[in-house]
mmCIF file of C-alpha atoms and ligand atoms in Angstrom:
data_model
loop_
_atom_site.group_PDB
_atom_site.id
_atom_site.type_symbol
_atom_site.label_atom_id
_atom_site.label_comp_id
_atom_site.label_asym_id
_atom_site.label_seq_id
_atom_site.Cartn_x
_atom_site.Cartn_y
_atom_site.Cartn_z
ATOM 1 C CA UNK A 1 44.799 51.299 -168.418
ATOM 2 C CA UNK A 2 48.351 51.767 -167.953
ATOM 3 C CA UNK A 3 49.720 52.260 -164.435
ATOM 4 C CA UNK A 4 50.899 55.526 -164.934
ATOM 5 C CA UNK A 5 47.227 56.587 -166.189
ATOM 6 C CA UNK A 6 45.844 55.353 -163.367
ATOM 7 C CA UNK A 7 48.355 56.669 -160.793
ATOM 8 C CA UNK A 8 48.043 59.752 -162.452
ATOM 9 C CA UNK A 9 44.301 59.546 -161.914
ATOM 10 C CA UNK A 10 44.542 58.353 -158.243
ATOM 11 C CA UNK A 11 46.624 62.158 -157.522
ATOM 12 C CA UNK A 12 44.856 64.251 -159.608
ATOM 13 C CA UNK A 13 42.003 63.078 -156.944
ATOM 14 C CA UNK A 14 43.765 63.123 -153.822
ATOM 15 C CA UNK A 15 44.467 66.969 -155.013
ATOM 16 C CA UNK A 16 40.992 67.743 -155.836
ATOM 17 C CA UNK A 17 40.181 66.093 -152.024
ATOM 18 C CA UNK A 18 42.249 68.206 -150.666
ATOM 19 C CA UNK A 19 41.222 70.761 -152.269
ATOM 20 C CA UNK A 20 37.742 70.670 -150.898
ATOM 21 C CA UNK A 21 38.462 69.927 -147.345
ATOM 22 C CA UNK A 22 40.817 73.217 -147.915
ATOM 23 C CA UNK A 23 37.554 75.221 -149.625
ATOM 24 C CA UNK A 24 40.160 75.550 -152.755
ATOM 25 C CA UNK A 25 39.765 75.854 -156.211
ATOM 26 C CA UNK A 26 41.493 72.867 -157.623
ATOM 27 C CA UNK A 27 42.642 74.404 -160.188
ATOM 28 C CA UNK A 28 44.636 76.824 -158.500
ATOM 29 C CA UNK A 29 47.295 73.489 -157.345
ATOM 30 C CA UNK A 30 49.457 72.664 -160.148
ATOM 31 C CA UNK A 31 50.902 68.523 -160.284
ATOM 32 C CA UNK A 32 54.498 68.544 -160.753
ATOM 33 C CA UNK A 33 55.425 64.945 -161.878
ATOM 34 C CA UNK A 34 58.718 64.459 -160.143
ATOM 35 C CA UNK A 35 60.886 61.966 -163.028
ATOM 36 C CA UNK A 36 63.803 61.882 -161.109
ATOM 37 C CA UNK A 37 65.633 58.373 -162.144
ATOM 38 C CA UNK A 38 62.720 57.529 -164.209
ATOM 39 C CA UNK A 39 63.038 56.998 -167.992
ATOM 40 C CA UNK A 40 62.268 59.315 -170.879
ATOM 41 C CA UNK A 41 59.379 56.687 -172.135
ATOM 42 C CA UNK A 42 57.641 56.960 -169.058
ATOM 43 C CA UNK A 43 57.641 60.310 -169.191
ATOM 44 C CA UNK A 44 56.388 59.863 -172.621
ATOM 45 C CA UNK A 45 53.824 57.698 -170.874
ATOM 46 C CA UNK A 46 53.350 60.454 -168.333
ATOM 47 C CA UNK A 47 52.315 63.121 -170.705
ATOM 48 C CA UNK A 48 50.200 60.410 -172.979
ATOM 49 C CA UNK A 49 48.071 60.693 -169.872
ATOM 50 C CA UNK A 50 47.673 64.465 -169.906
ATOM 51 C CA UNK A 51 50.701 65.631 -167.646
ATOM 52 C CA UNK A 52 53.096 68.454 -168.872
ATOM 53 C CA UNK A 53 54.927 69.591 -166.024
ATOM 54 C CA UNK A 54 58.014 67.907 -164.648
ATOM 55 C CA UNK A 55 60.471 68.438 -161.742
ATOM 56 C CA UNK A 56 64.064 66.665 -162.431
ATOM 57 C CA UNK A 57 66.573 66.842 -160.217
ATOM 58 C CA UNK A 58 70.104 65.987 -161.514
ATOM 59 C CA UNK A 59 71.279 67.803 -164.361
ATOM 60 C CA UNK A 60 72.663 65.785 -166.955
ATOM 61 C CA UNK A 61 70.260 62.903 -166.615
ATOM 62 C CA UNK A 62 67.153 65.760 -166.994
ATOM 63 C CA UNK A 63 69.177 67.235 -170.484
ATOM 64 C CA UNK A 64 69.323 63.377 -171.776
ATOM 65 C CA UNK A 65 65.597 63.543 -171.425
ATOM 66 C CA UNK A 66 64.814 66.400 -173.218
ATOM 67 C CA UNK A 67 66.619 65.841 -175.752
ATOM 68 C CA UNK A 68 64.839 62.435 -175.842
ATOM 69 C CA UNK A 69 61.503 63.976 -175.700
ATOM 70 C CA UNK A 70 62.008 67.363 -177.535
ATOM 71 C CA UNK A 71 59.249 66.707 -179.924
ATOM 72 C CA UNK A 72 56.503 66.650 -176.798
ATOM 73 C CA UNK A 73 55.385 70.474 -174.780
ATOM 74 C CA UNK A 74 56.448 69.786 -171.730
ATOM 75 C CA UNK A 75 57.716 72.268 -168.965
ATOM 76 C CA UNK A 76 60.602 71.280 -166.867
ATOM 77 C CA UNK A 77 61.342 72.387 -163.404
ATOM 78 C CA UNK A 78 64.719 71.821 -161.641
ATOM 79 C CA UNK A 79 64.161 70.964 -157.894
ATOM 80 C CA UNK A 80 67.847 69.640 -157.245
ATOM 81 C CA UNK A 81 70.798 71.000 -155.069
ATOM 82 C CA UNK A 82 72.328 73.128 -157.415
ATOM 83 C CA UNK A 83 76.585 73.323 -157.770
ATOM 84 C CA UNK A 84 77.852 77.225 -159.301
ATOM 85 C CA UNK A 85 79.410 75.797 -162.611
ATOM 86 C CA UNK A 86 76.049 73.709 -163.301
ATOM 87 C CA UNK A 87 74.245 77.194 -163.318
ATOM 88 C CA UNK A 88 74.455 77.964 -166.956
ATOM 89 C CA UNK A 89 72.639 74.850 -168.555
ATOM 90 C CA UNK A 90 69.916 75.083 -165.884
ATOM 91 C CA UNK A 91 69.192 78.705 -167.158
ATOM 92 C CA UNK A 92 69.001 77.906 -170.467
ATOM 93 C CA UNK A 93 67.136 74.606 -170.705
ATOM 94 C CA UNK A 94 64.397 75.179 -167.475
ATOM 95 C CA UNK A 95 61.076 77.175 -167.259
ATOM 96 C CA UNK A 96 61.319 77.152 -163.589
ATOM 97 C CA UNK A 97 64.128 76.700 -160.743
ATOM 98 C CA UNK A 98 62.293 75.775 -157.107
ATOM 99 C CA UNK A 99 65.892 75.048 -155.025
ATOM 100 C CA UNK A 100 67.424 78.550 -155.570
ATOM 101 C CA UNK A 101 68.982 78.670 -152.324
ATOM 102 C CA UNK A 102 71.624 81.383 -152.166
ATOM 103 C CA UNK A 103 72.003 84.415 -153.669
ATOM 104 C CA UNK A 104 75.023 83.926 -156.061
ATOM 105 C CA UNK A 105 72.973 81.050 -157.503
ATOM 106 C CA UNK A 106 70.295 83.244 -157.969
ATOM 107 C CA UNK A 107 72.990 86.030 -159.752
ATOM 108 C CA UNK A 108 74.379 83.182 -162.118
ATOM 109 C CA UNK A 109 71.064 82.028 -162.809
ATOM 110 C CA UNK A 110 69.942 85.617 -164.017
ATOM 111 C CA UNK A 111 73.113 86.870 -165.878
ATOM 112 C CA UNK A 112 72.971 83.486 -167.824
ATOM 113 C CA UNK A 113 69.478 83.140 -168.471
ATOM 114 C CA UNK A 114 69.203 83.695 -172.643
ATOM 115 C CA UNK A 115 67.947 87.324 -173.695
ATOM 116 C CA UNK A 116 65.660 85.177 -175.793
ATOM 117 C CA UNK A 117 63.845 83.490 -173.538
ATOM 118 C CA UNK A 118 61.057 84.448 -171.376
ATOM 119 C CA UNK A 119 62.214 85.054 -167.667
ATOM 120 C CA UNK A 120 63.435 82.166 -165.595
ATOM 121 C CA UNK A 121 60.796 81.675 -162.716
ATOM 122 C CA UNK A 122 62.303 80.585 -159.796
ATOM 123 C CA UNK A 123 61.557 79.465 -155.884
ATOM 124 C CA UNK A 124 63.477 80.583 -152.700
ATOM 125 C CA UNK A 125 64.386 77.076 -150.562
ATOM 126 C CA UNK A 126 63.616 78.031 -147.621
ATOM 127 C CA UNK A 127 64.576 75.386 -144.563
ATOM 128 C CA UNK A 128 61.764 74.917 -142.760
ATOM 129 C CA UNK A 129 62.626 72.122 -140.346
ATOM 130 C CA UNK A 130 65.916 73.852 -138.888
ATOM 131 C CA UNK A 131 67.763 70.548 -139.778
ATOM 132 C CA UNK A 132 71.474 70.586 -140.483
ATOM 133 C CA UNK A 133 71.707 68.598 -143.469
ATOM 134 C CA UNK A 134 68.973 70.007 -145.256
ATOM 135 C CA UNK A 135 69.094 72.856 -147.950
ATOM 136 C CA UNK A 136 67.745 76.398 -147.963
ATOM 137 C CA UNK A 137 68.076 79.442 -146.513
ATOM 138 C CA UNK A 138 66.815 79.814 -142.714
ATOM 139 C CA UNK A 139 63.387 81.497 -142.091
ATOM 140 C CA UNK A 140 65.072 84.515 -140.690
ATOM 141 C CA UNK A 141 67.432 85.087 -143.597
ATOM 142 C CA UNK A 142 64.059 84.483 -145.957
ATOM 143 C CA UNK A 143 63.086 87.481 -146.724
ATOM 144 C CA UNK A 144 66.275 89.573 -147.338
ATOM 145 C CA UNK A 145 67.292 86.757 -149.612
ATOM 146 C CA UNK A 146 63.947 87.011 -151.458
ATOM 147 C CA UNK A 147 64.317 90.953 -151.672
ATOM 148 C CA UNK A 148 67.950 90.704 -153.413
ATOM 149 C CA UNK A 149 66.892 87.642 -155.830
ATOM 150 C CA UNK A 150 63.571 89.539 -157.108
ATOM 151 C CA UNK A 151 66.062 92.668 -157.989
ATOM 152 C CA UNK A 152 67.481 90.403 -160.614
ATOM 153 C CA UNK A 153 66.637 91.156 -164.327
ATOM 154 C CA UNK A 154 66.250 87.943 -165.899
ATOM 155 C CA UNK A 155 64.343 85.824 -162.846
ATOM 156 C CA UNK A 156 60.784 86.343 -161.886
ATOM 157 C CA UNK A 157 60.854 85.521 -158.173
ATOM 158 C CA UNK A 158 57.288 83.780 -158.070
ATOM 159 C CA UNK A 159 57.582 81.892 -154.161
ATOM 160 C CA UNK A 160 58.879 79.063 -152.003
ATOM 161 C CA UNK A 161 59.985 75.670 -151.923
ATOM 162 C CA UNK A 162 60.532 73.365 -148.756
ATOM 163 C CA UNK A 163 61.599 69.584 -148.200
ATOM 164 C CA UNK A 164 60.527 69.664 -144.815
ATOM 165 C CA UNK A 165 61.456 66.766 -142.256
ATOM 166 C CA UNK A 166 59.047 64.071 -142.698
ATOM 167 C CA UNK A 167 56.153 63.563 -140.378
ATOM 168 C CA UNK A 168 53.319 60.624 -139.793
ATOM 169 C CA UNK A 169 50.427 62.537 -139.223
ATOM 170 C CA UNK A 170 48.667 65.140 -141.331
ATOM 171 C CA UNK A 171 48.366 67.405 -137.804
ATOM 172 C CA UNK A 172 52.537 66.830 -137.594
ATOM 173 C CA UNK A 173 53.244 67.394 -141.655
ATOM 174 C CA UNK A 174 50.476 70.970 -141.219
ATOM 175 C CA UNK A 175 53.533 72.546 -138.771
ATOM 176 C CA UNK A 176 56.135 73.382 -141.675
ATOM 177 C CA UNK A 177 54.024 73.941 -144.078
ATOM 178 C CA UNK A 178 52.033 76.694 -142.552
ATOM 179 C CA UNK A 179 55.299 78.075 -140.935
ATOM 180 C CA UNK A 180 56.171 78.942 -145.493
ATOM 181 C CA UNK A 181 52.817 79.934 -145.558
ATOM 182 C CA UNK A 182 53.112 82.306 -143.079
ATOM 183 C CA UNK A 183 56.559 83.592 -144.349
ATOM 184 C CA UNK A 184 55.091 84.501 -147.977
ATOM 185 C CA UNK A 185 52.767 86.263 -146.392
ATOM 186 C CA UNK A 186 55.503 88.331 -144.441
ATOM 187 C CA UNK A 187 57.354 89.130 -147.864
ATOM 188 C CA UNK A 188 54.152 90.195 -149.951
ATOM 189 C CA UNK A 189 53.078 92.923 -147.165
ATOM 190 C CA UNK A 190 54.654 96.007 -147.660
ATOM 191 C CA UNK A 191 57.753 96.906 -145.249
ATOM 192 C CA UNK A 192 60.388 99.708 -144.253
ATOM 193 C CA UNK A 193 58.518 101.719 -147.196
ATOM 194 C CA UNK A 194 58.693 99.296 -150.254
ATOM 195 C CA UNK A 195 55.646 96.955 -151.511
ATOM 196 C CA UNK A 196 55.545 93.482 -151.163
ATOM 197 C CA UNK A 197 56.671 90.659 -153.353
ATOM 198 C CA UNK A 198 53.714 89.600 -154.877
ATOM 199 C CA UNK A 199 54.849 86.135 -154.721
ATOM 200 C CA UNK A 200 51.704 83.591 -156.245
ATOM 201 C CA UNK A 201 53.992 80.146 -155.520
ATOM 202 C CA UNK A 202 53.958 77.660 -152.359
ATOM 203 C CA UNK A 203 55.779 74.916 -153.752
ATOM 204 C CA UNK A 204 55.672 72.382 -151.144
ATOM 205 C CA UNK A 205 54.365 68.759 -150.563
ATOM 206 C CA UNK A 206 55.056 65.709 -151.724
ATOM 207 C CA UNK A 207 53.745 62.138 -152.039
ATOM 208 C CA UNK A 208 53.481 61.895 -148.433
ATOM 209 C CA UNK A 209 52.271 65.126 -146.985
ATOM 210 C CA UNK A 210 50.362 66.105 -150.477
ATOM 211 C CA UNK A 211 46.891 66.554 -148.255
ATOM 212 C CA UNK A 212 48.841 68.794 -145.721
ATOM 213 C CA UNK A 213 50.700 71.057 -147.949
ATOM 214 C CA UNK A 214 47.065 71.555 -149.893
ATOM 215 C CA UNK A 215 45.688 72.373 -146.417
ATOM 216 C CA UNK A 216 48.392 74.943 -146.049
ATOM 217 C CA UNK A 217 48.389 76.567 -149.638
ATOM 218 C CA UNK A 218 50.715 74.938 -151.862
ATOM 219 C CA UNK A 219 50.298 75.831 -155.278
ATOM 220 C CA UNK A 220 52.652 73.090 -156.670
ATOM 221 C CA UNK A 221 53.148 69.504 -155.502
ATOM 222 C CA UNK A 222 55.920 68.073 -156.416
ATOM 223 C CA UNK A 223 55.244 63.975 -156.732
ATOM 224 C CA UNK A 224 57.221 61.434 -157.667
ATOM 225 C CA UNK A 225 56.332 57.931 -156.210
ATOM 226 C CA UNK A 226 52.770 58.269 -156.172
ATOM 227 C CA UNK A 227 52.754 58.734 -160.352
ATOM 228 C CA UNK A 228 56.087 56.638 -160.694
ATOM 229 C CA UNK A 229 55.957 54.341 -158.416
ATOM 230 C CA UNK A 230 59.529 53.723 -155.855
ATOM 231 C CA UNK A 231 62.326 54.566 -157.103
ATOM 232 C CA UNK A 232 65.725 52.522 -157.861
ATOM 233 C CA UNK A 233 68.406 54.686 -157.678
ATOM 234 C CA UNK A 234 70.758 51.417 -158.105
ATOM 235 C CA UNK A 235 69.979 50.396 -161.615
ATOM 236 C CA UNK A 236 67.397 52.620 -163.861
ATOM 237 C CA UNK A 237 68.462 56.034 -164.870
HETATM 238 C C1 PLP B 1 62.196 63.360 -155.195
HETATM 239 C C2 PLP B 1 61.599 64.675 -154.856
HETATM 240 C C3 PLP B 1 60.185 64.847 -154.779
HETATM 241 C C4 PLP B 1 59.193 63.705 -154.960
HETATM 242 O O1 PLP B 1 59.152 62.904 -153.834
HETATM 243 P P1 PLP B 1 58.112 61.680 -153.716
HETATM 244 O O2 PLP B 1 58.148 61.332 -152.290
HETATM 245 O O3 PLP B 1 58.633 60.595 -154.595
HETATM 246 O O4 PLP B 1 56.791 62.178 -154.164
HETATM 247 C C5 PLP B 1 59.709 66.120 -154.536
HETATM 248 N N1 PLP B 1 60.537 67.172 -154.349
HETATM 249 C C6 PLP B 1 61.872 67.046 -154.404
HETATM 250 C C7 PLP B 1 62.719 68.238 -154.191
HETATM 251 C C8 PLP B 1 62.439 65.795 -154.642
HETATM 252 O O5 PLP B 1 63.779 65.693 -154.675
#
């Protein structure tokens, strides 16, 4: 068995642990392999061992992989910062956006997404740990963000992402991830005399904090050294 396999095998039963501590429907979590820095064969490998979904996060080295891999059915996600003039590739070549983290992103990202293609779903970032350095929109700006970037015509605004700060313990990691939680809830009640959202997508947890965002809701993990093992950001590309 191939490491990958086995990783692979070793998440997909941490999620369905989780899962039952949660009283959850396995199922209803979705395993986002995040590639980042890791090469198109094991991706290959990756979906040789049943996986189909994967989260890239730097532009040009997630196109090289397609293009490497075009004859497999995957679905990729971009999860990286995104830069304005980068917009137009990401709408044409992703299913799904999760760092959408400012509305004229989100505007690019609609008025380029292909008439032929079905609608780009995308993820508010929403900073959930207050930090400086991190991306996404603060908690109070949330929901008037997510209001303006589900009026667009060609995205599907389907939830929320978070990179919260890390944490030891499960108790600690439970914090941020109920506070996004607790905010989709806010947007998909209706308000001031318009329905909610009807946002399906938590987006949250990682290979760290998988248990804890499962606790909490997520709907996608997104995990990278867990399948991959650590990254070298130095050499492999
Ligand atoms: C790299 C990355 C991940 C995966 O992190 P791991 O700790 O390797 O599981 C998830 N989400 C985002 C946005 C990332 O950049």
């Amino acid at each position: 068995m191939t490491a990958i396999l086995s990783n692979l095998q070793a998440v997909h039963s941490a999620i369905a642990q989780a899962a039952q501590l949660a009283r959850r429907d396995a199922a209803s979590i979705t395993l986002l392999a995040v590639s980042k820095t890791m090469s198109a064969e094991l991706v290959r490998e990756a979906c040789g061992a049943g996986q189909r979904a994967f989260g890239e996060n730097y532009l040009q080295e997630a196109l090289d992989k397609m293009q490497a891999l075009h004859d497999l059915p995957l679905e990729w996600h971009f999860i990286g910062p995104i830069q304005s003039n980068k917009t137009r590739a990401i709408a044409e070549n992703f299913s799904w956006v999760h760092s959408v983290d400012r509305l004229k992103v989100a505007e690019r990202l609609s008025a380029q997404r292909p008439p032929e293609l079905p609608l780009l779903n995308v993820c508010l970032q929403v900073n959930v740990s207050g930090e400086d350095s991190k991306a996404g929109v603060a908690p109070q700006h949330a929901l008037e963000q997510a209001r303006a970037i589900a009026a667009l015509p060609r995205l599907r605004l389907r939830g929320l992402m978070s990179i919260p700060a890390p944490a030891d313990t499960v108790q600690a990691q439970r914090v941020p991830h109920a506070m996004l939680r607790e905010l989709l809830l806010q947007m998909n009640l209706p308000r001031d005399g318009k329905p909610g959202l009807g946002l399906d997508t938590l987006s949250m947890g990682m290979s760290h904090d998988l248990t804890a965002a499962i606790l909490e809701g997520a709907t996608i993990v997104r995990v990278g050294t867990a399948i991959f093992g650590k990254r070298n950001y130095g050499e492999t590309k």
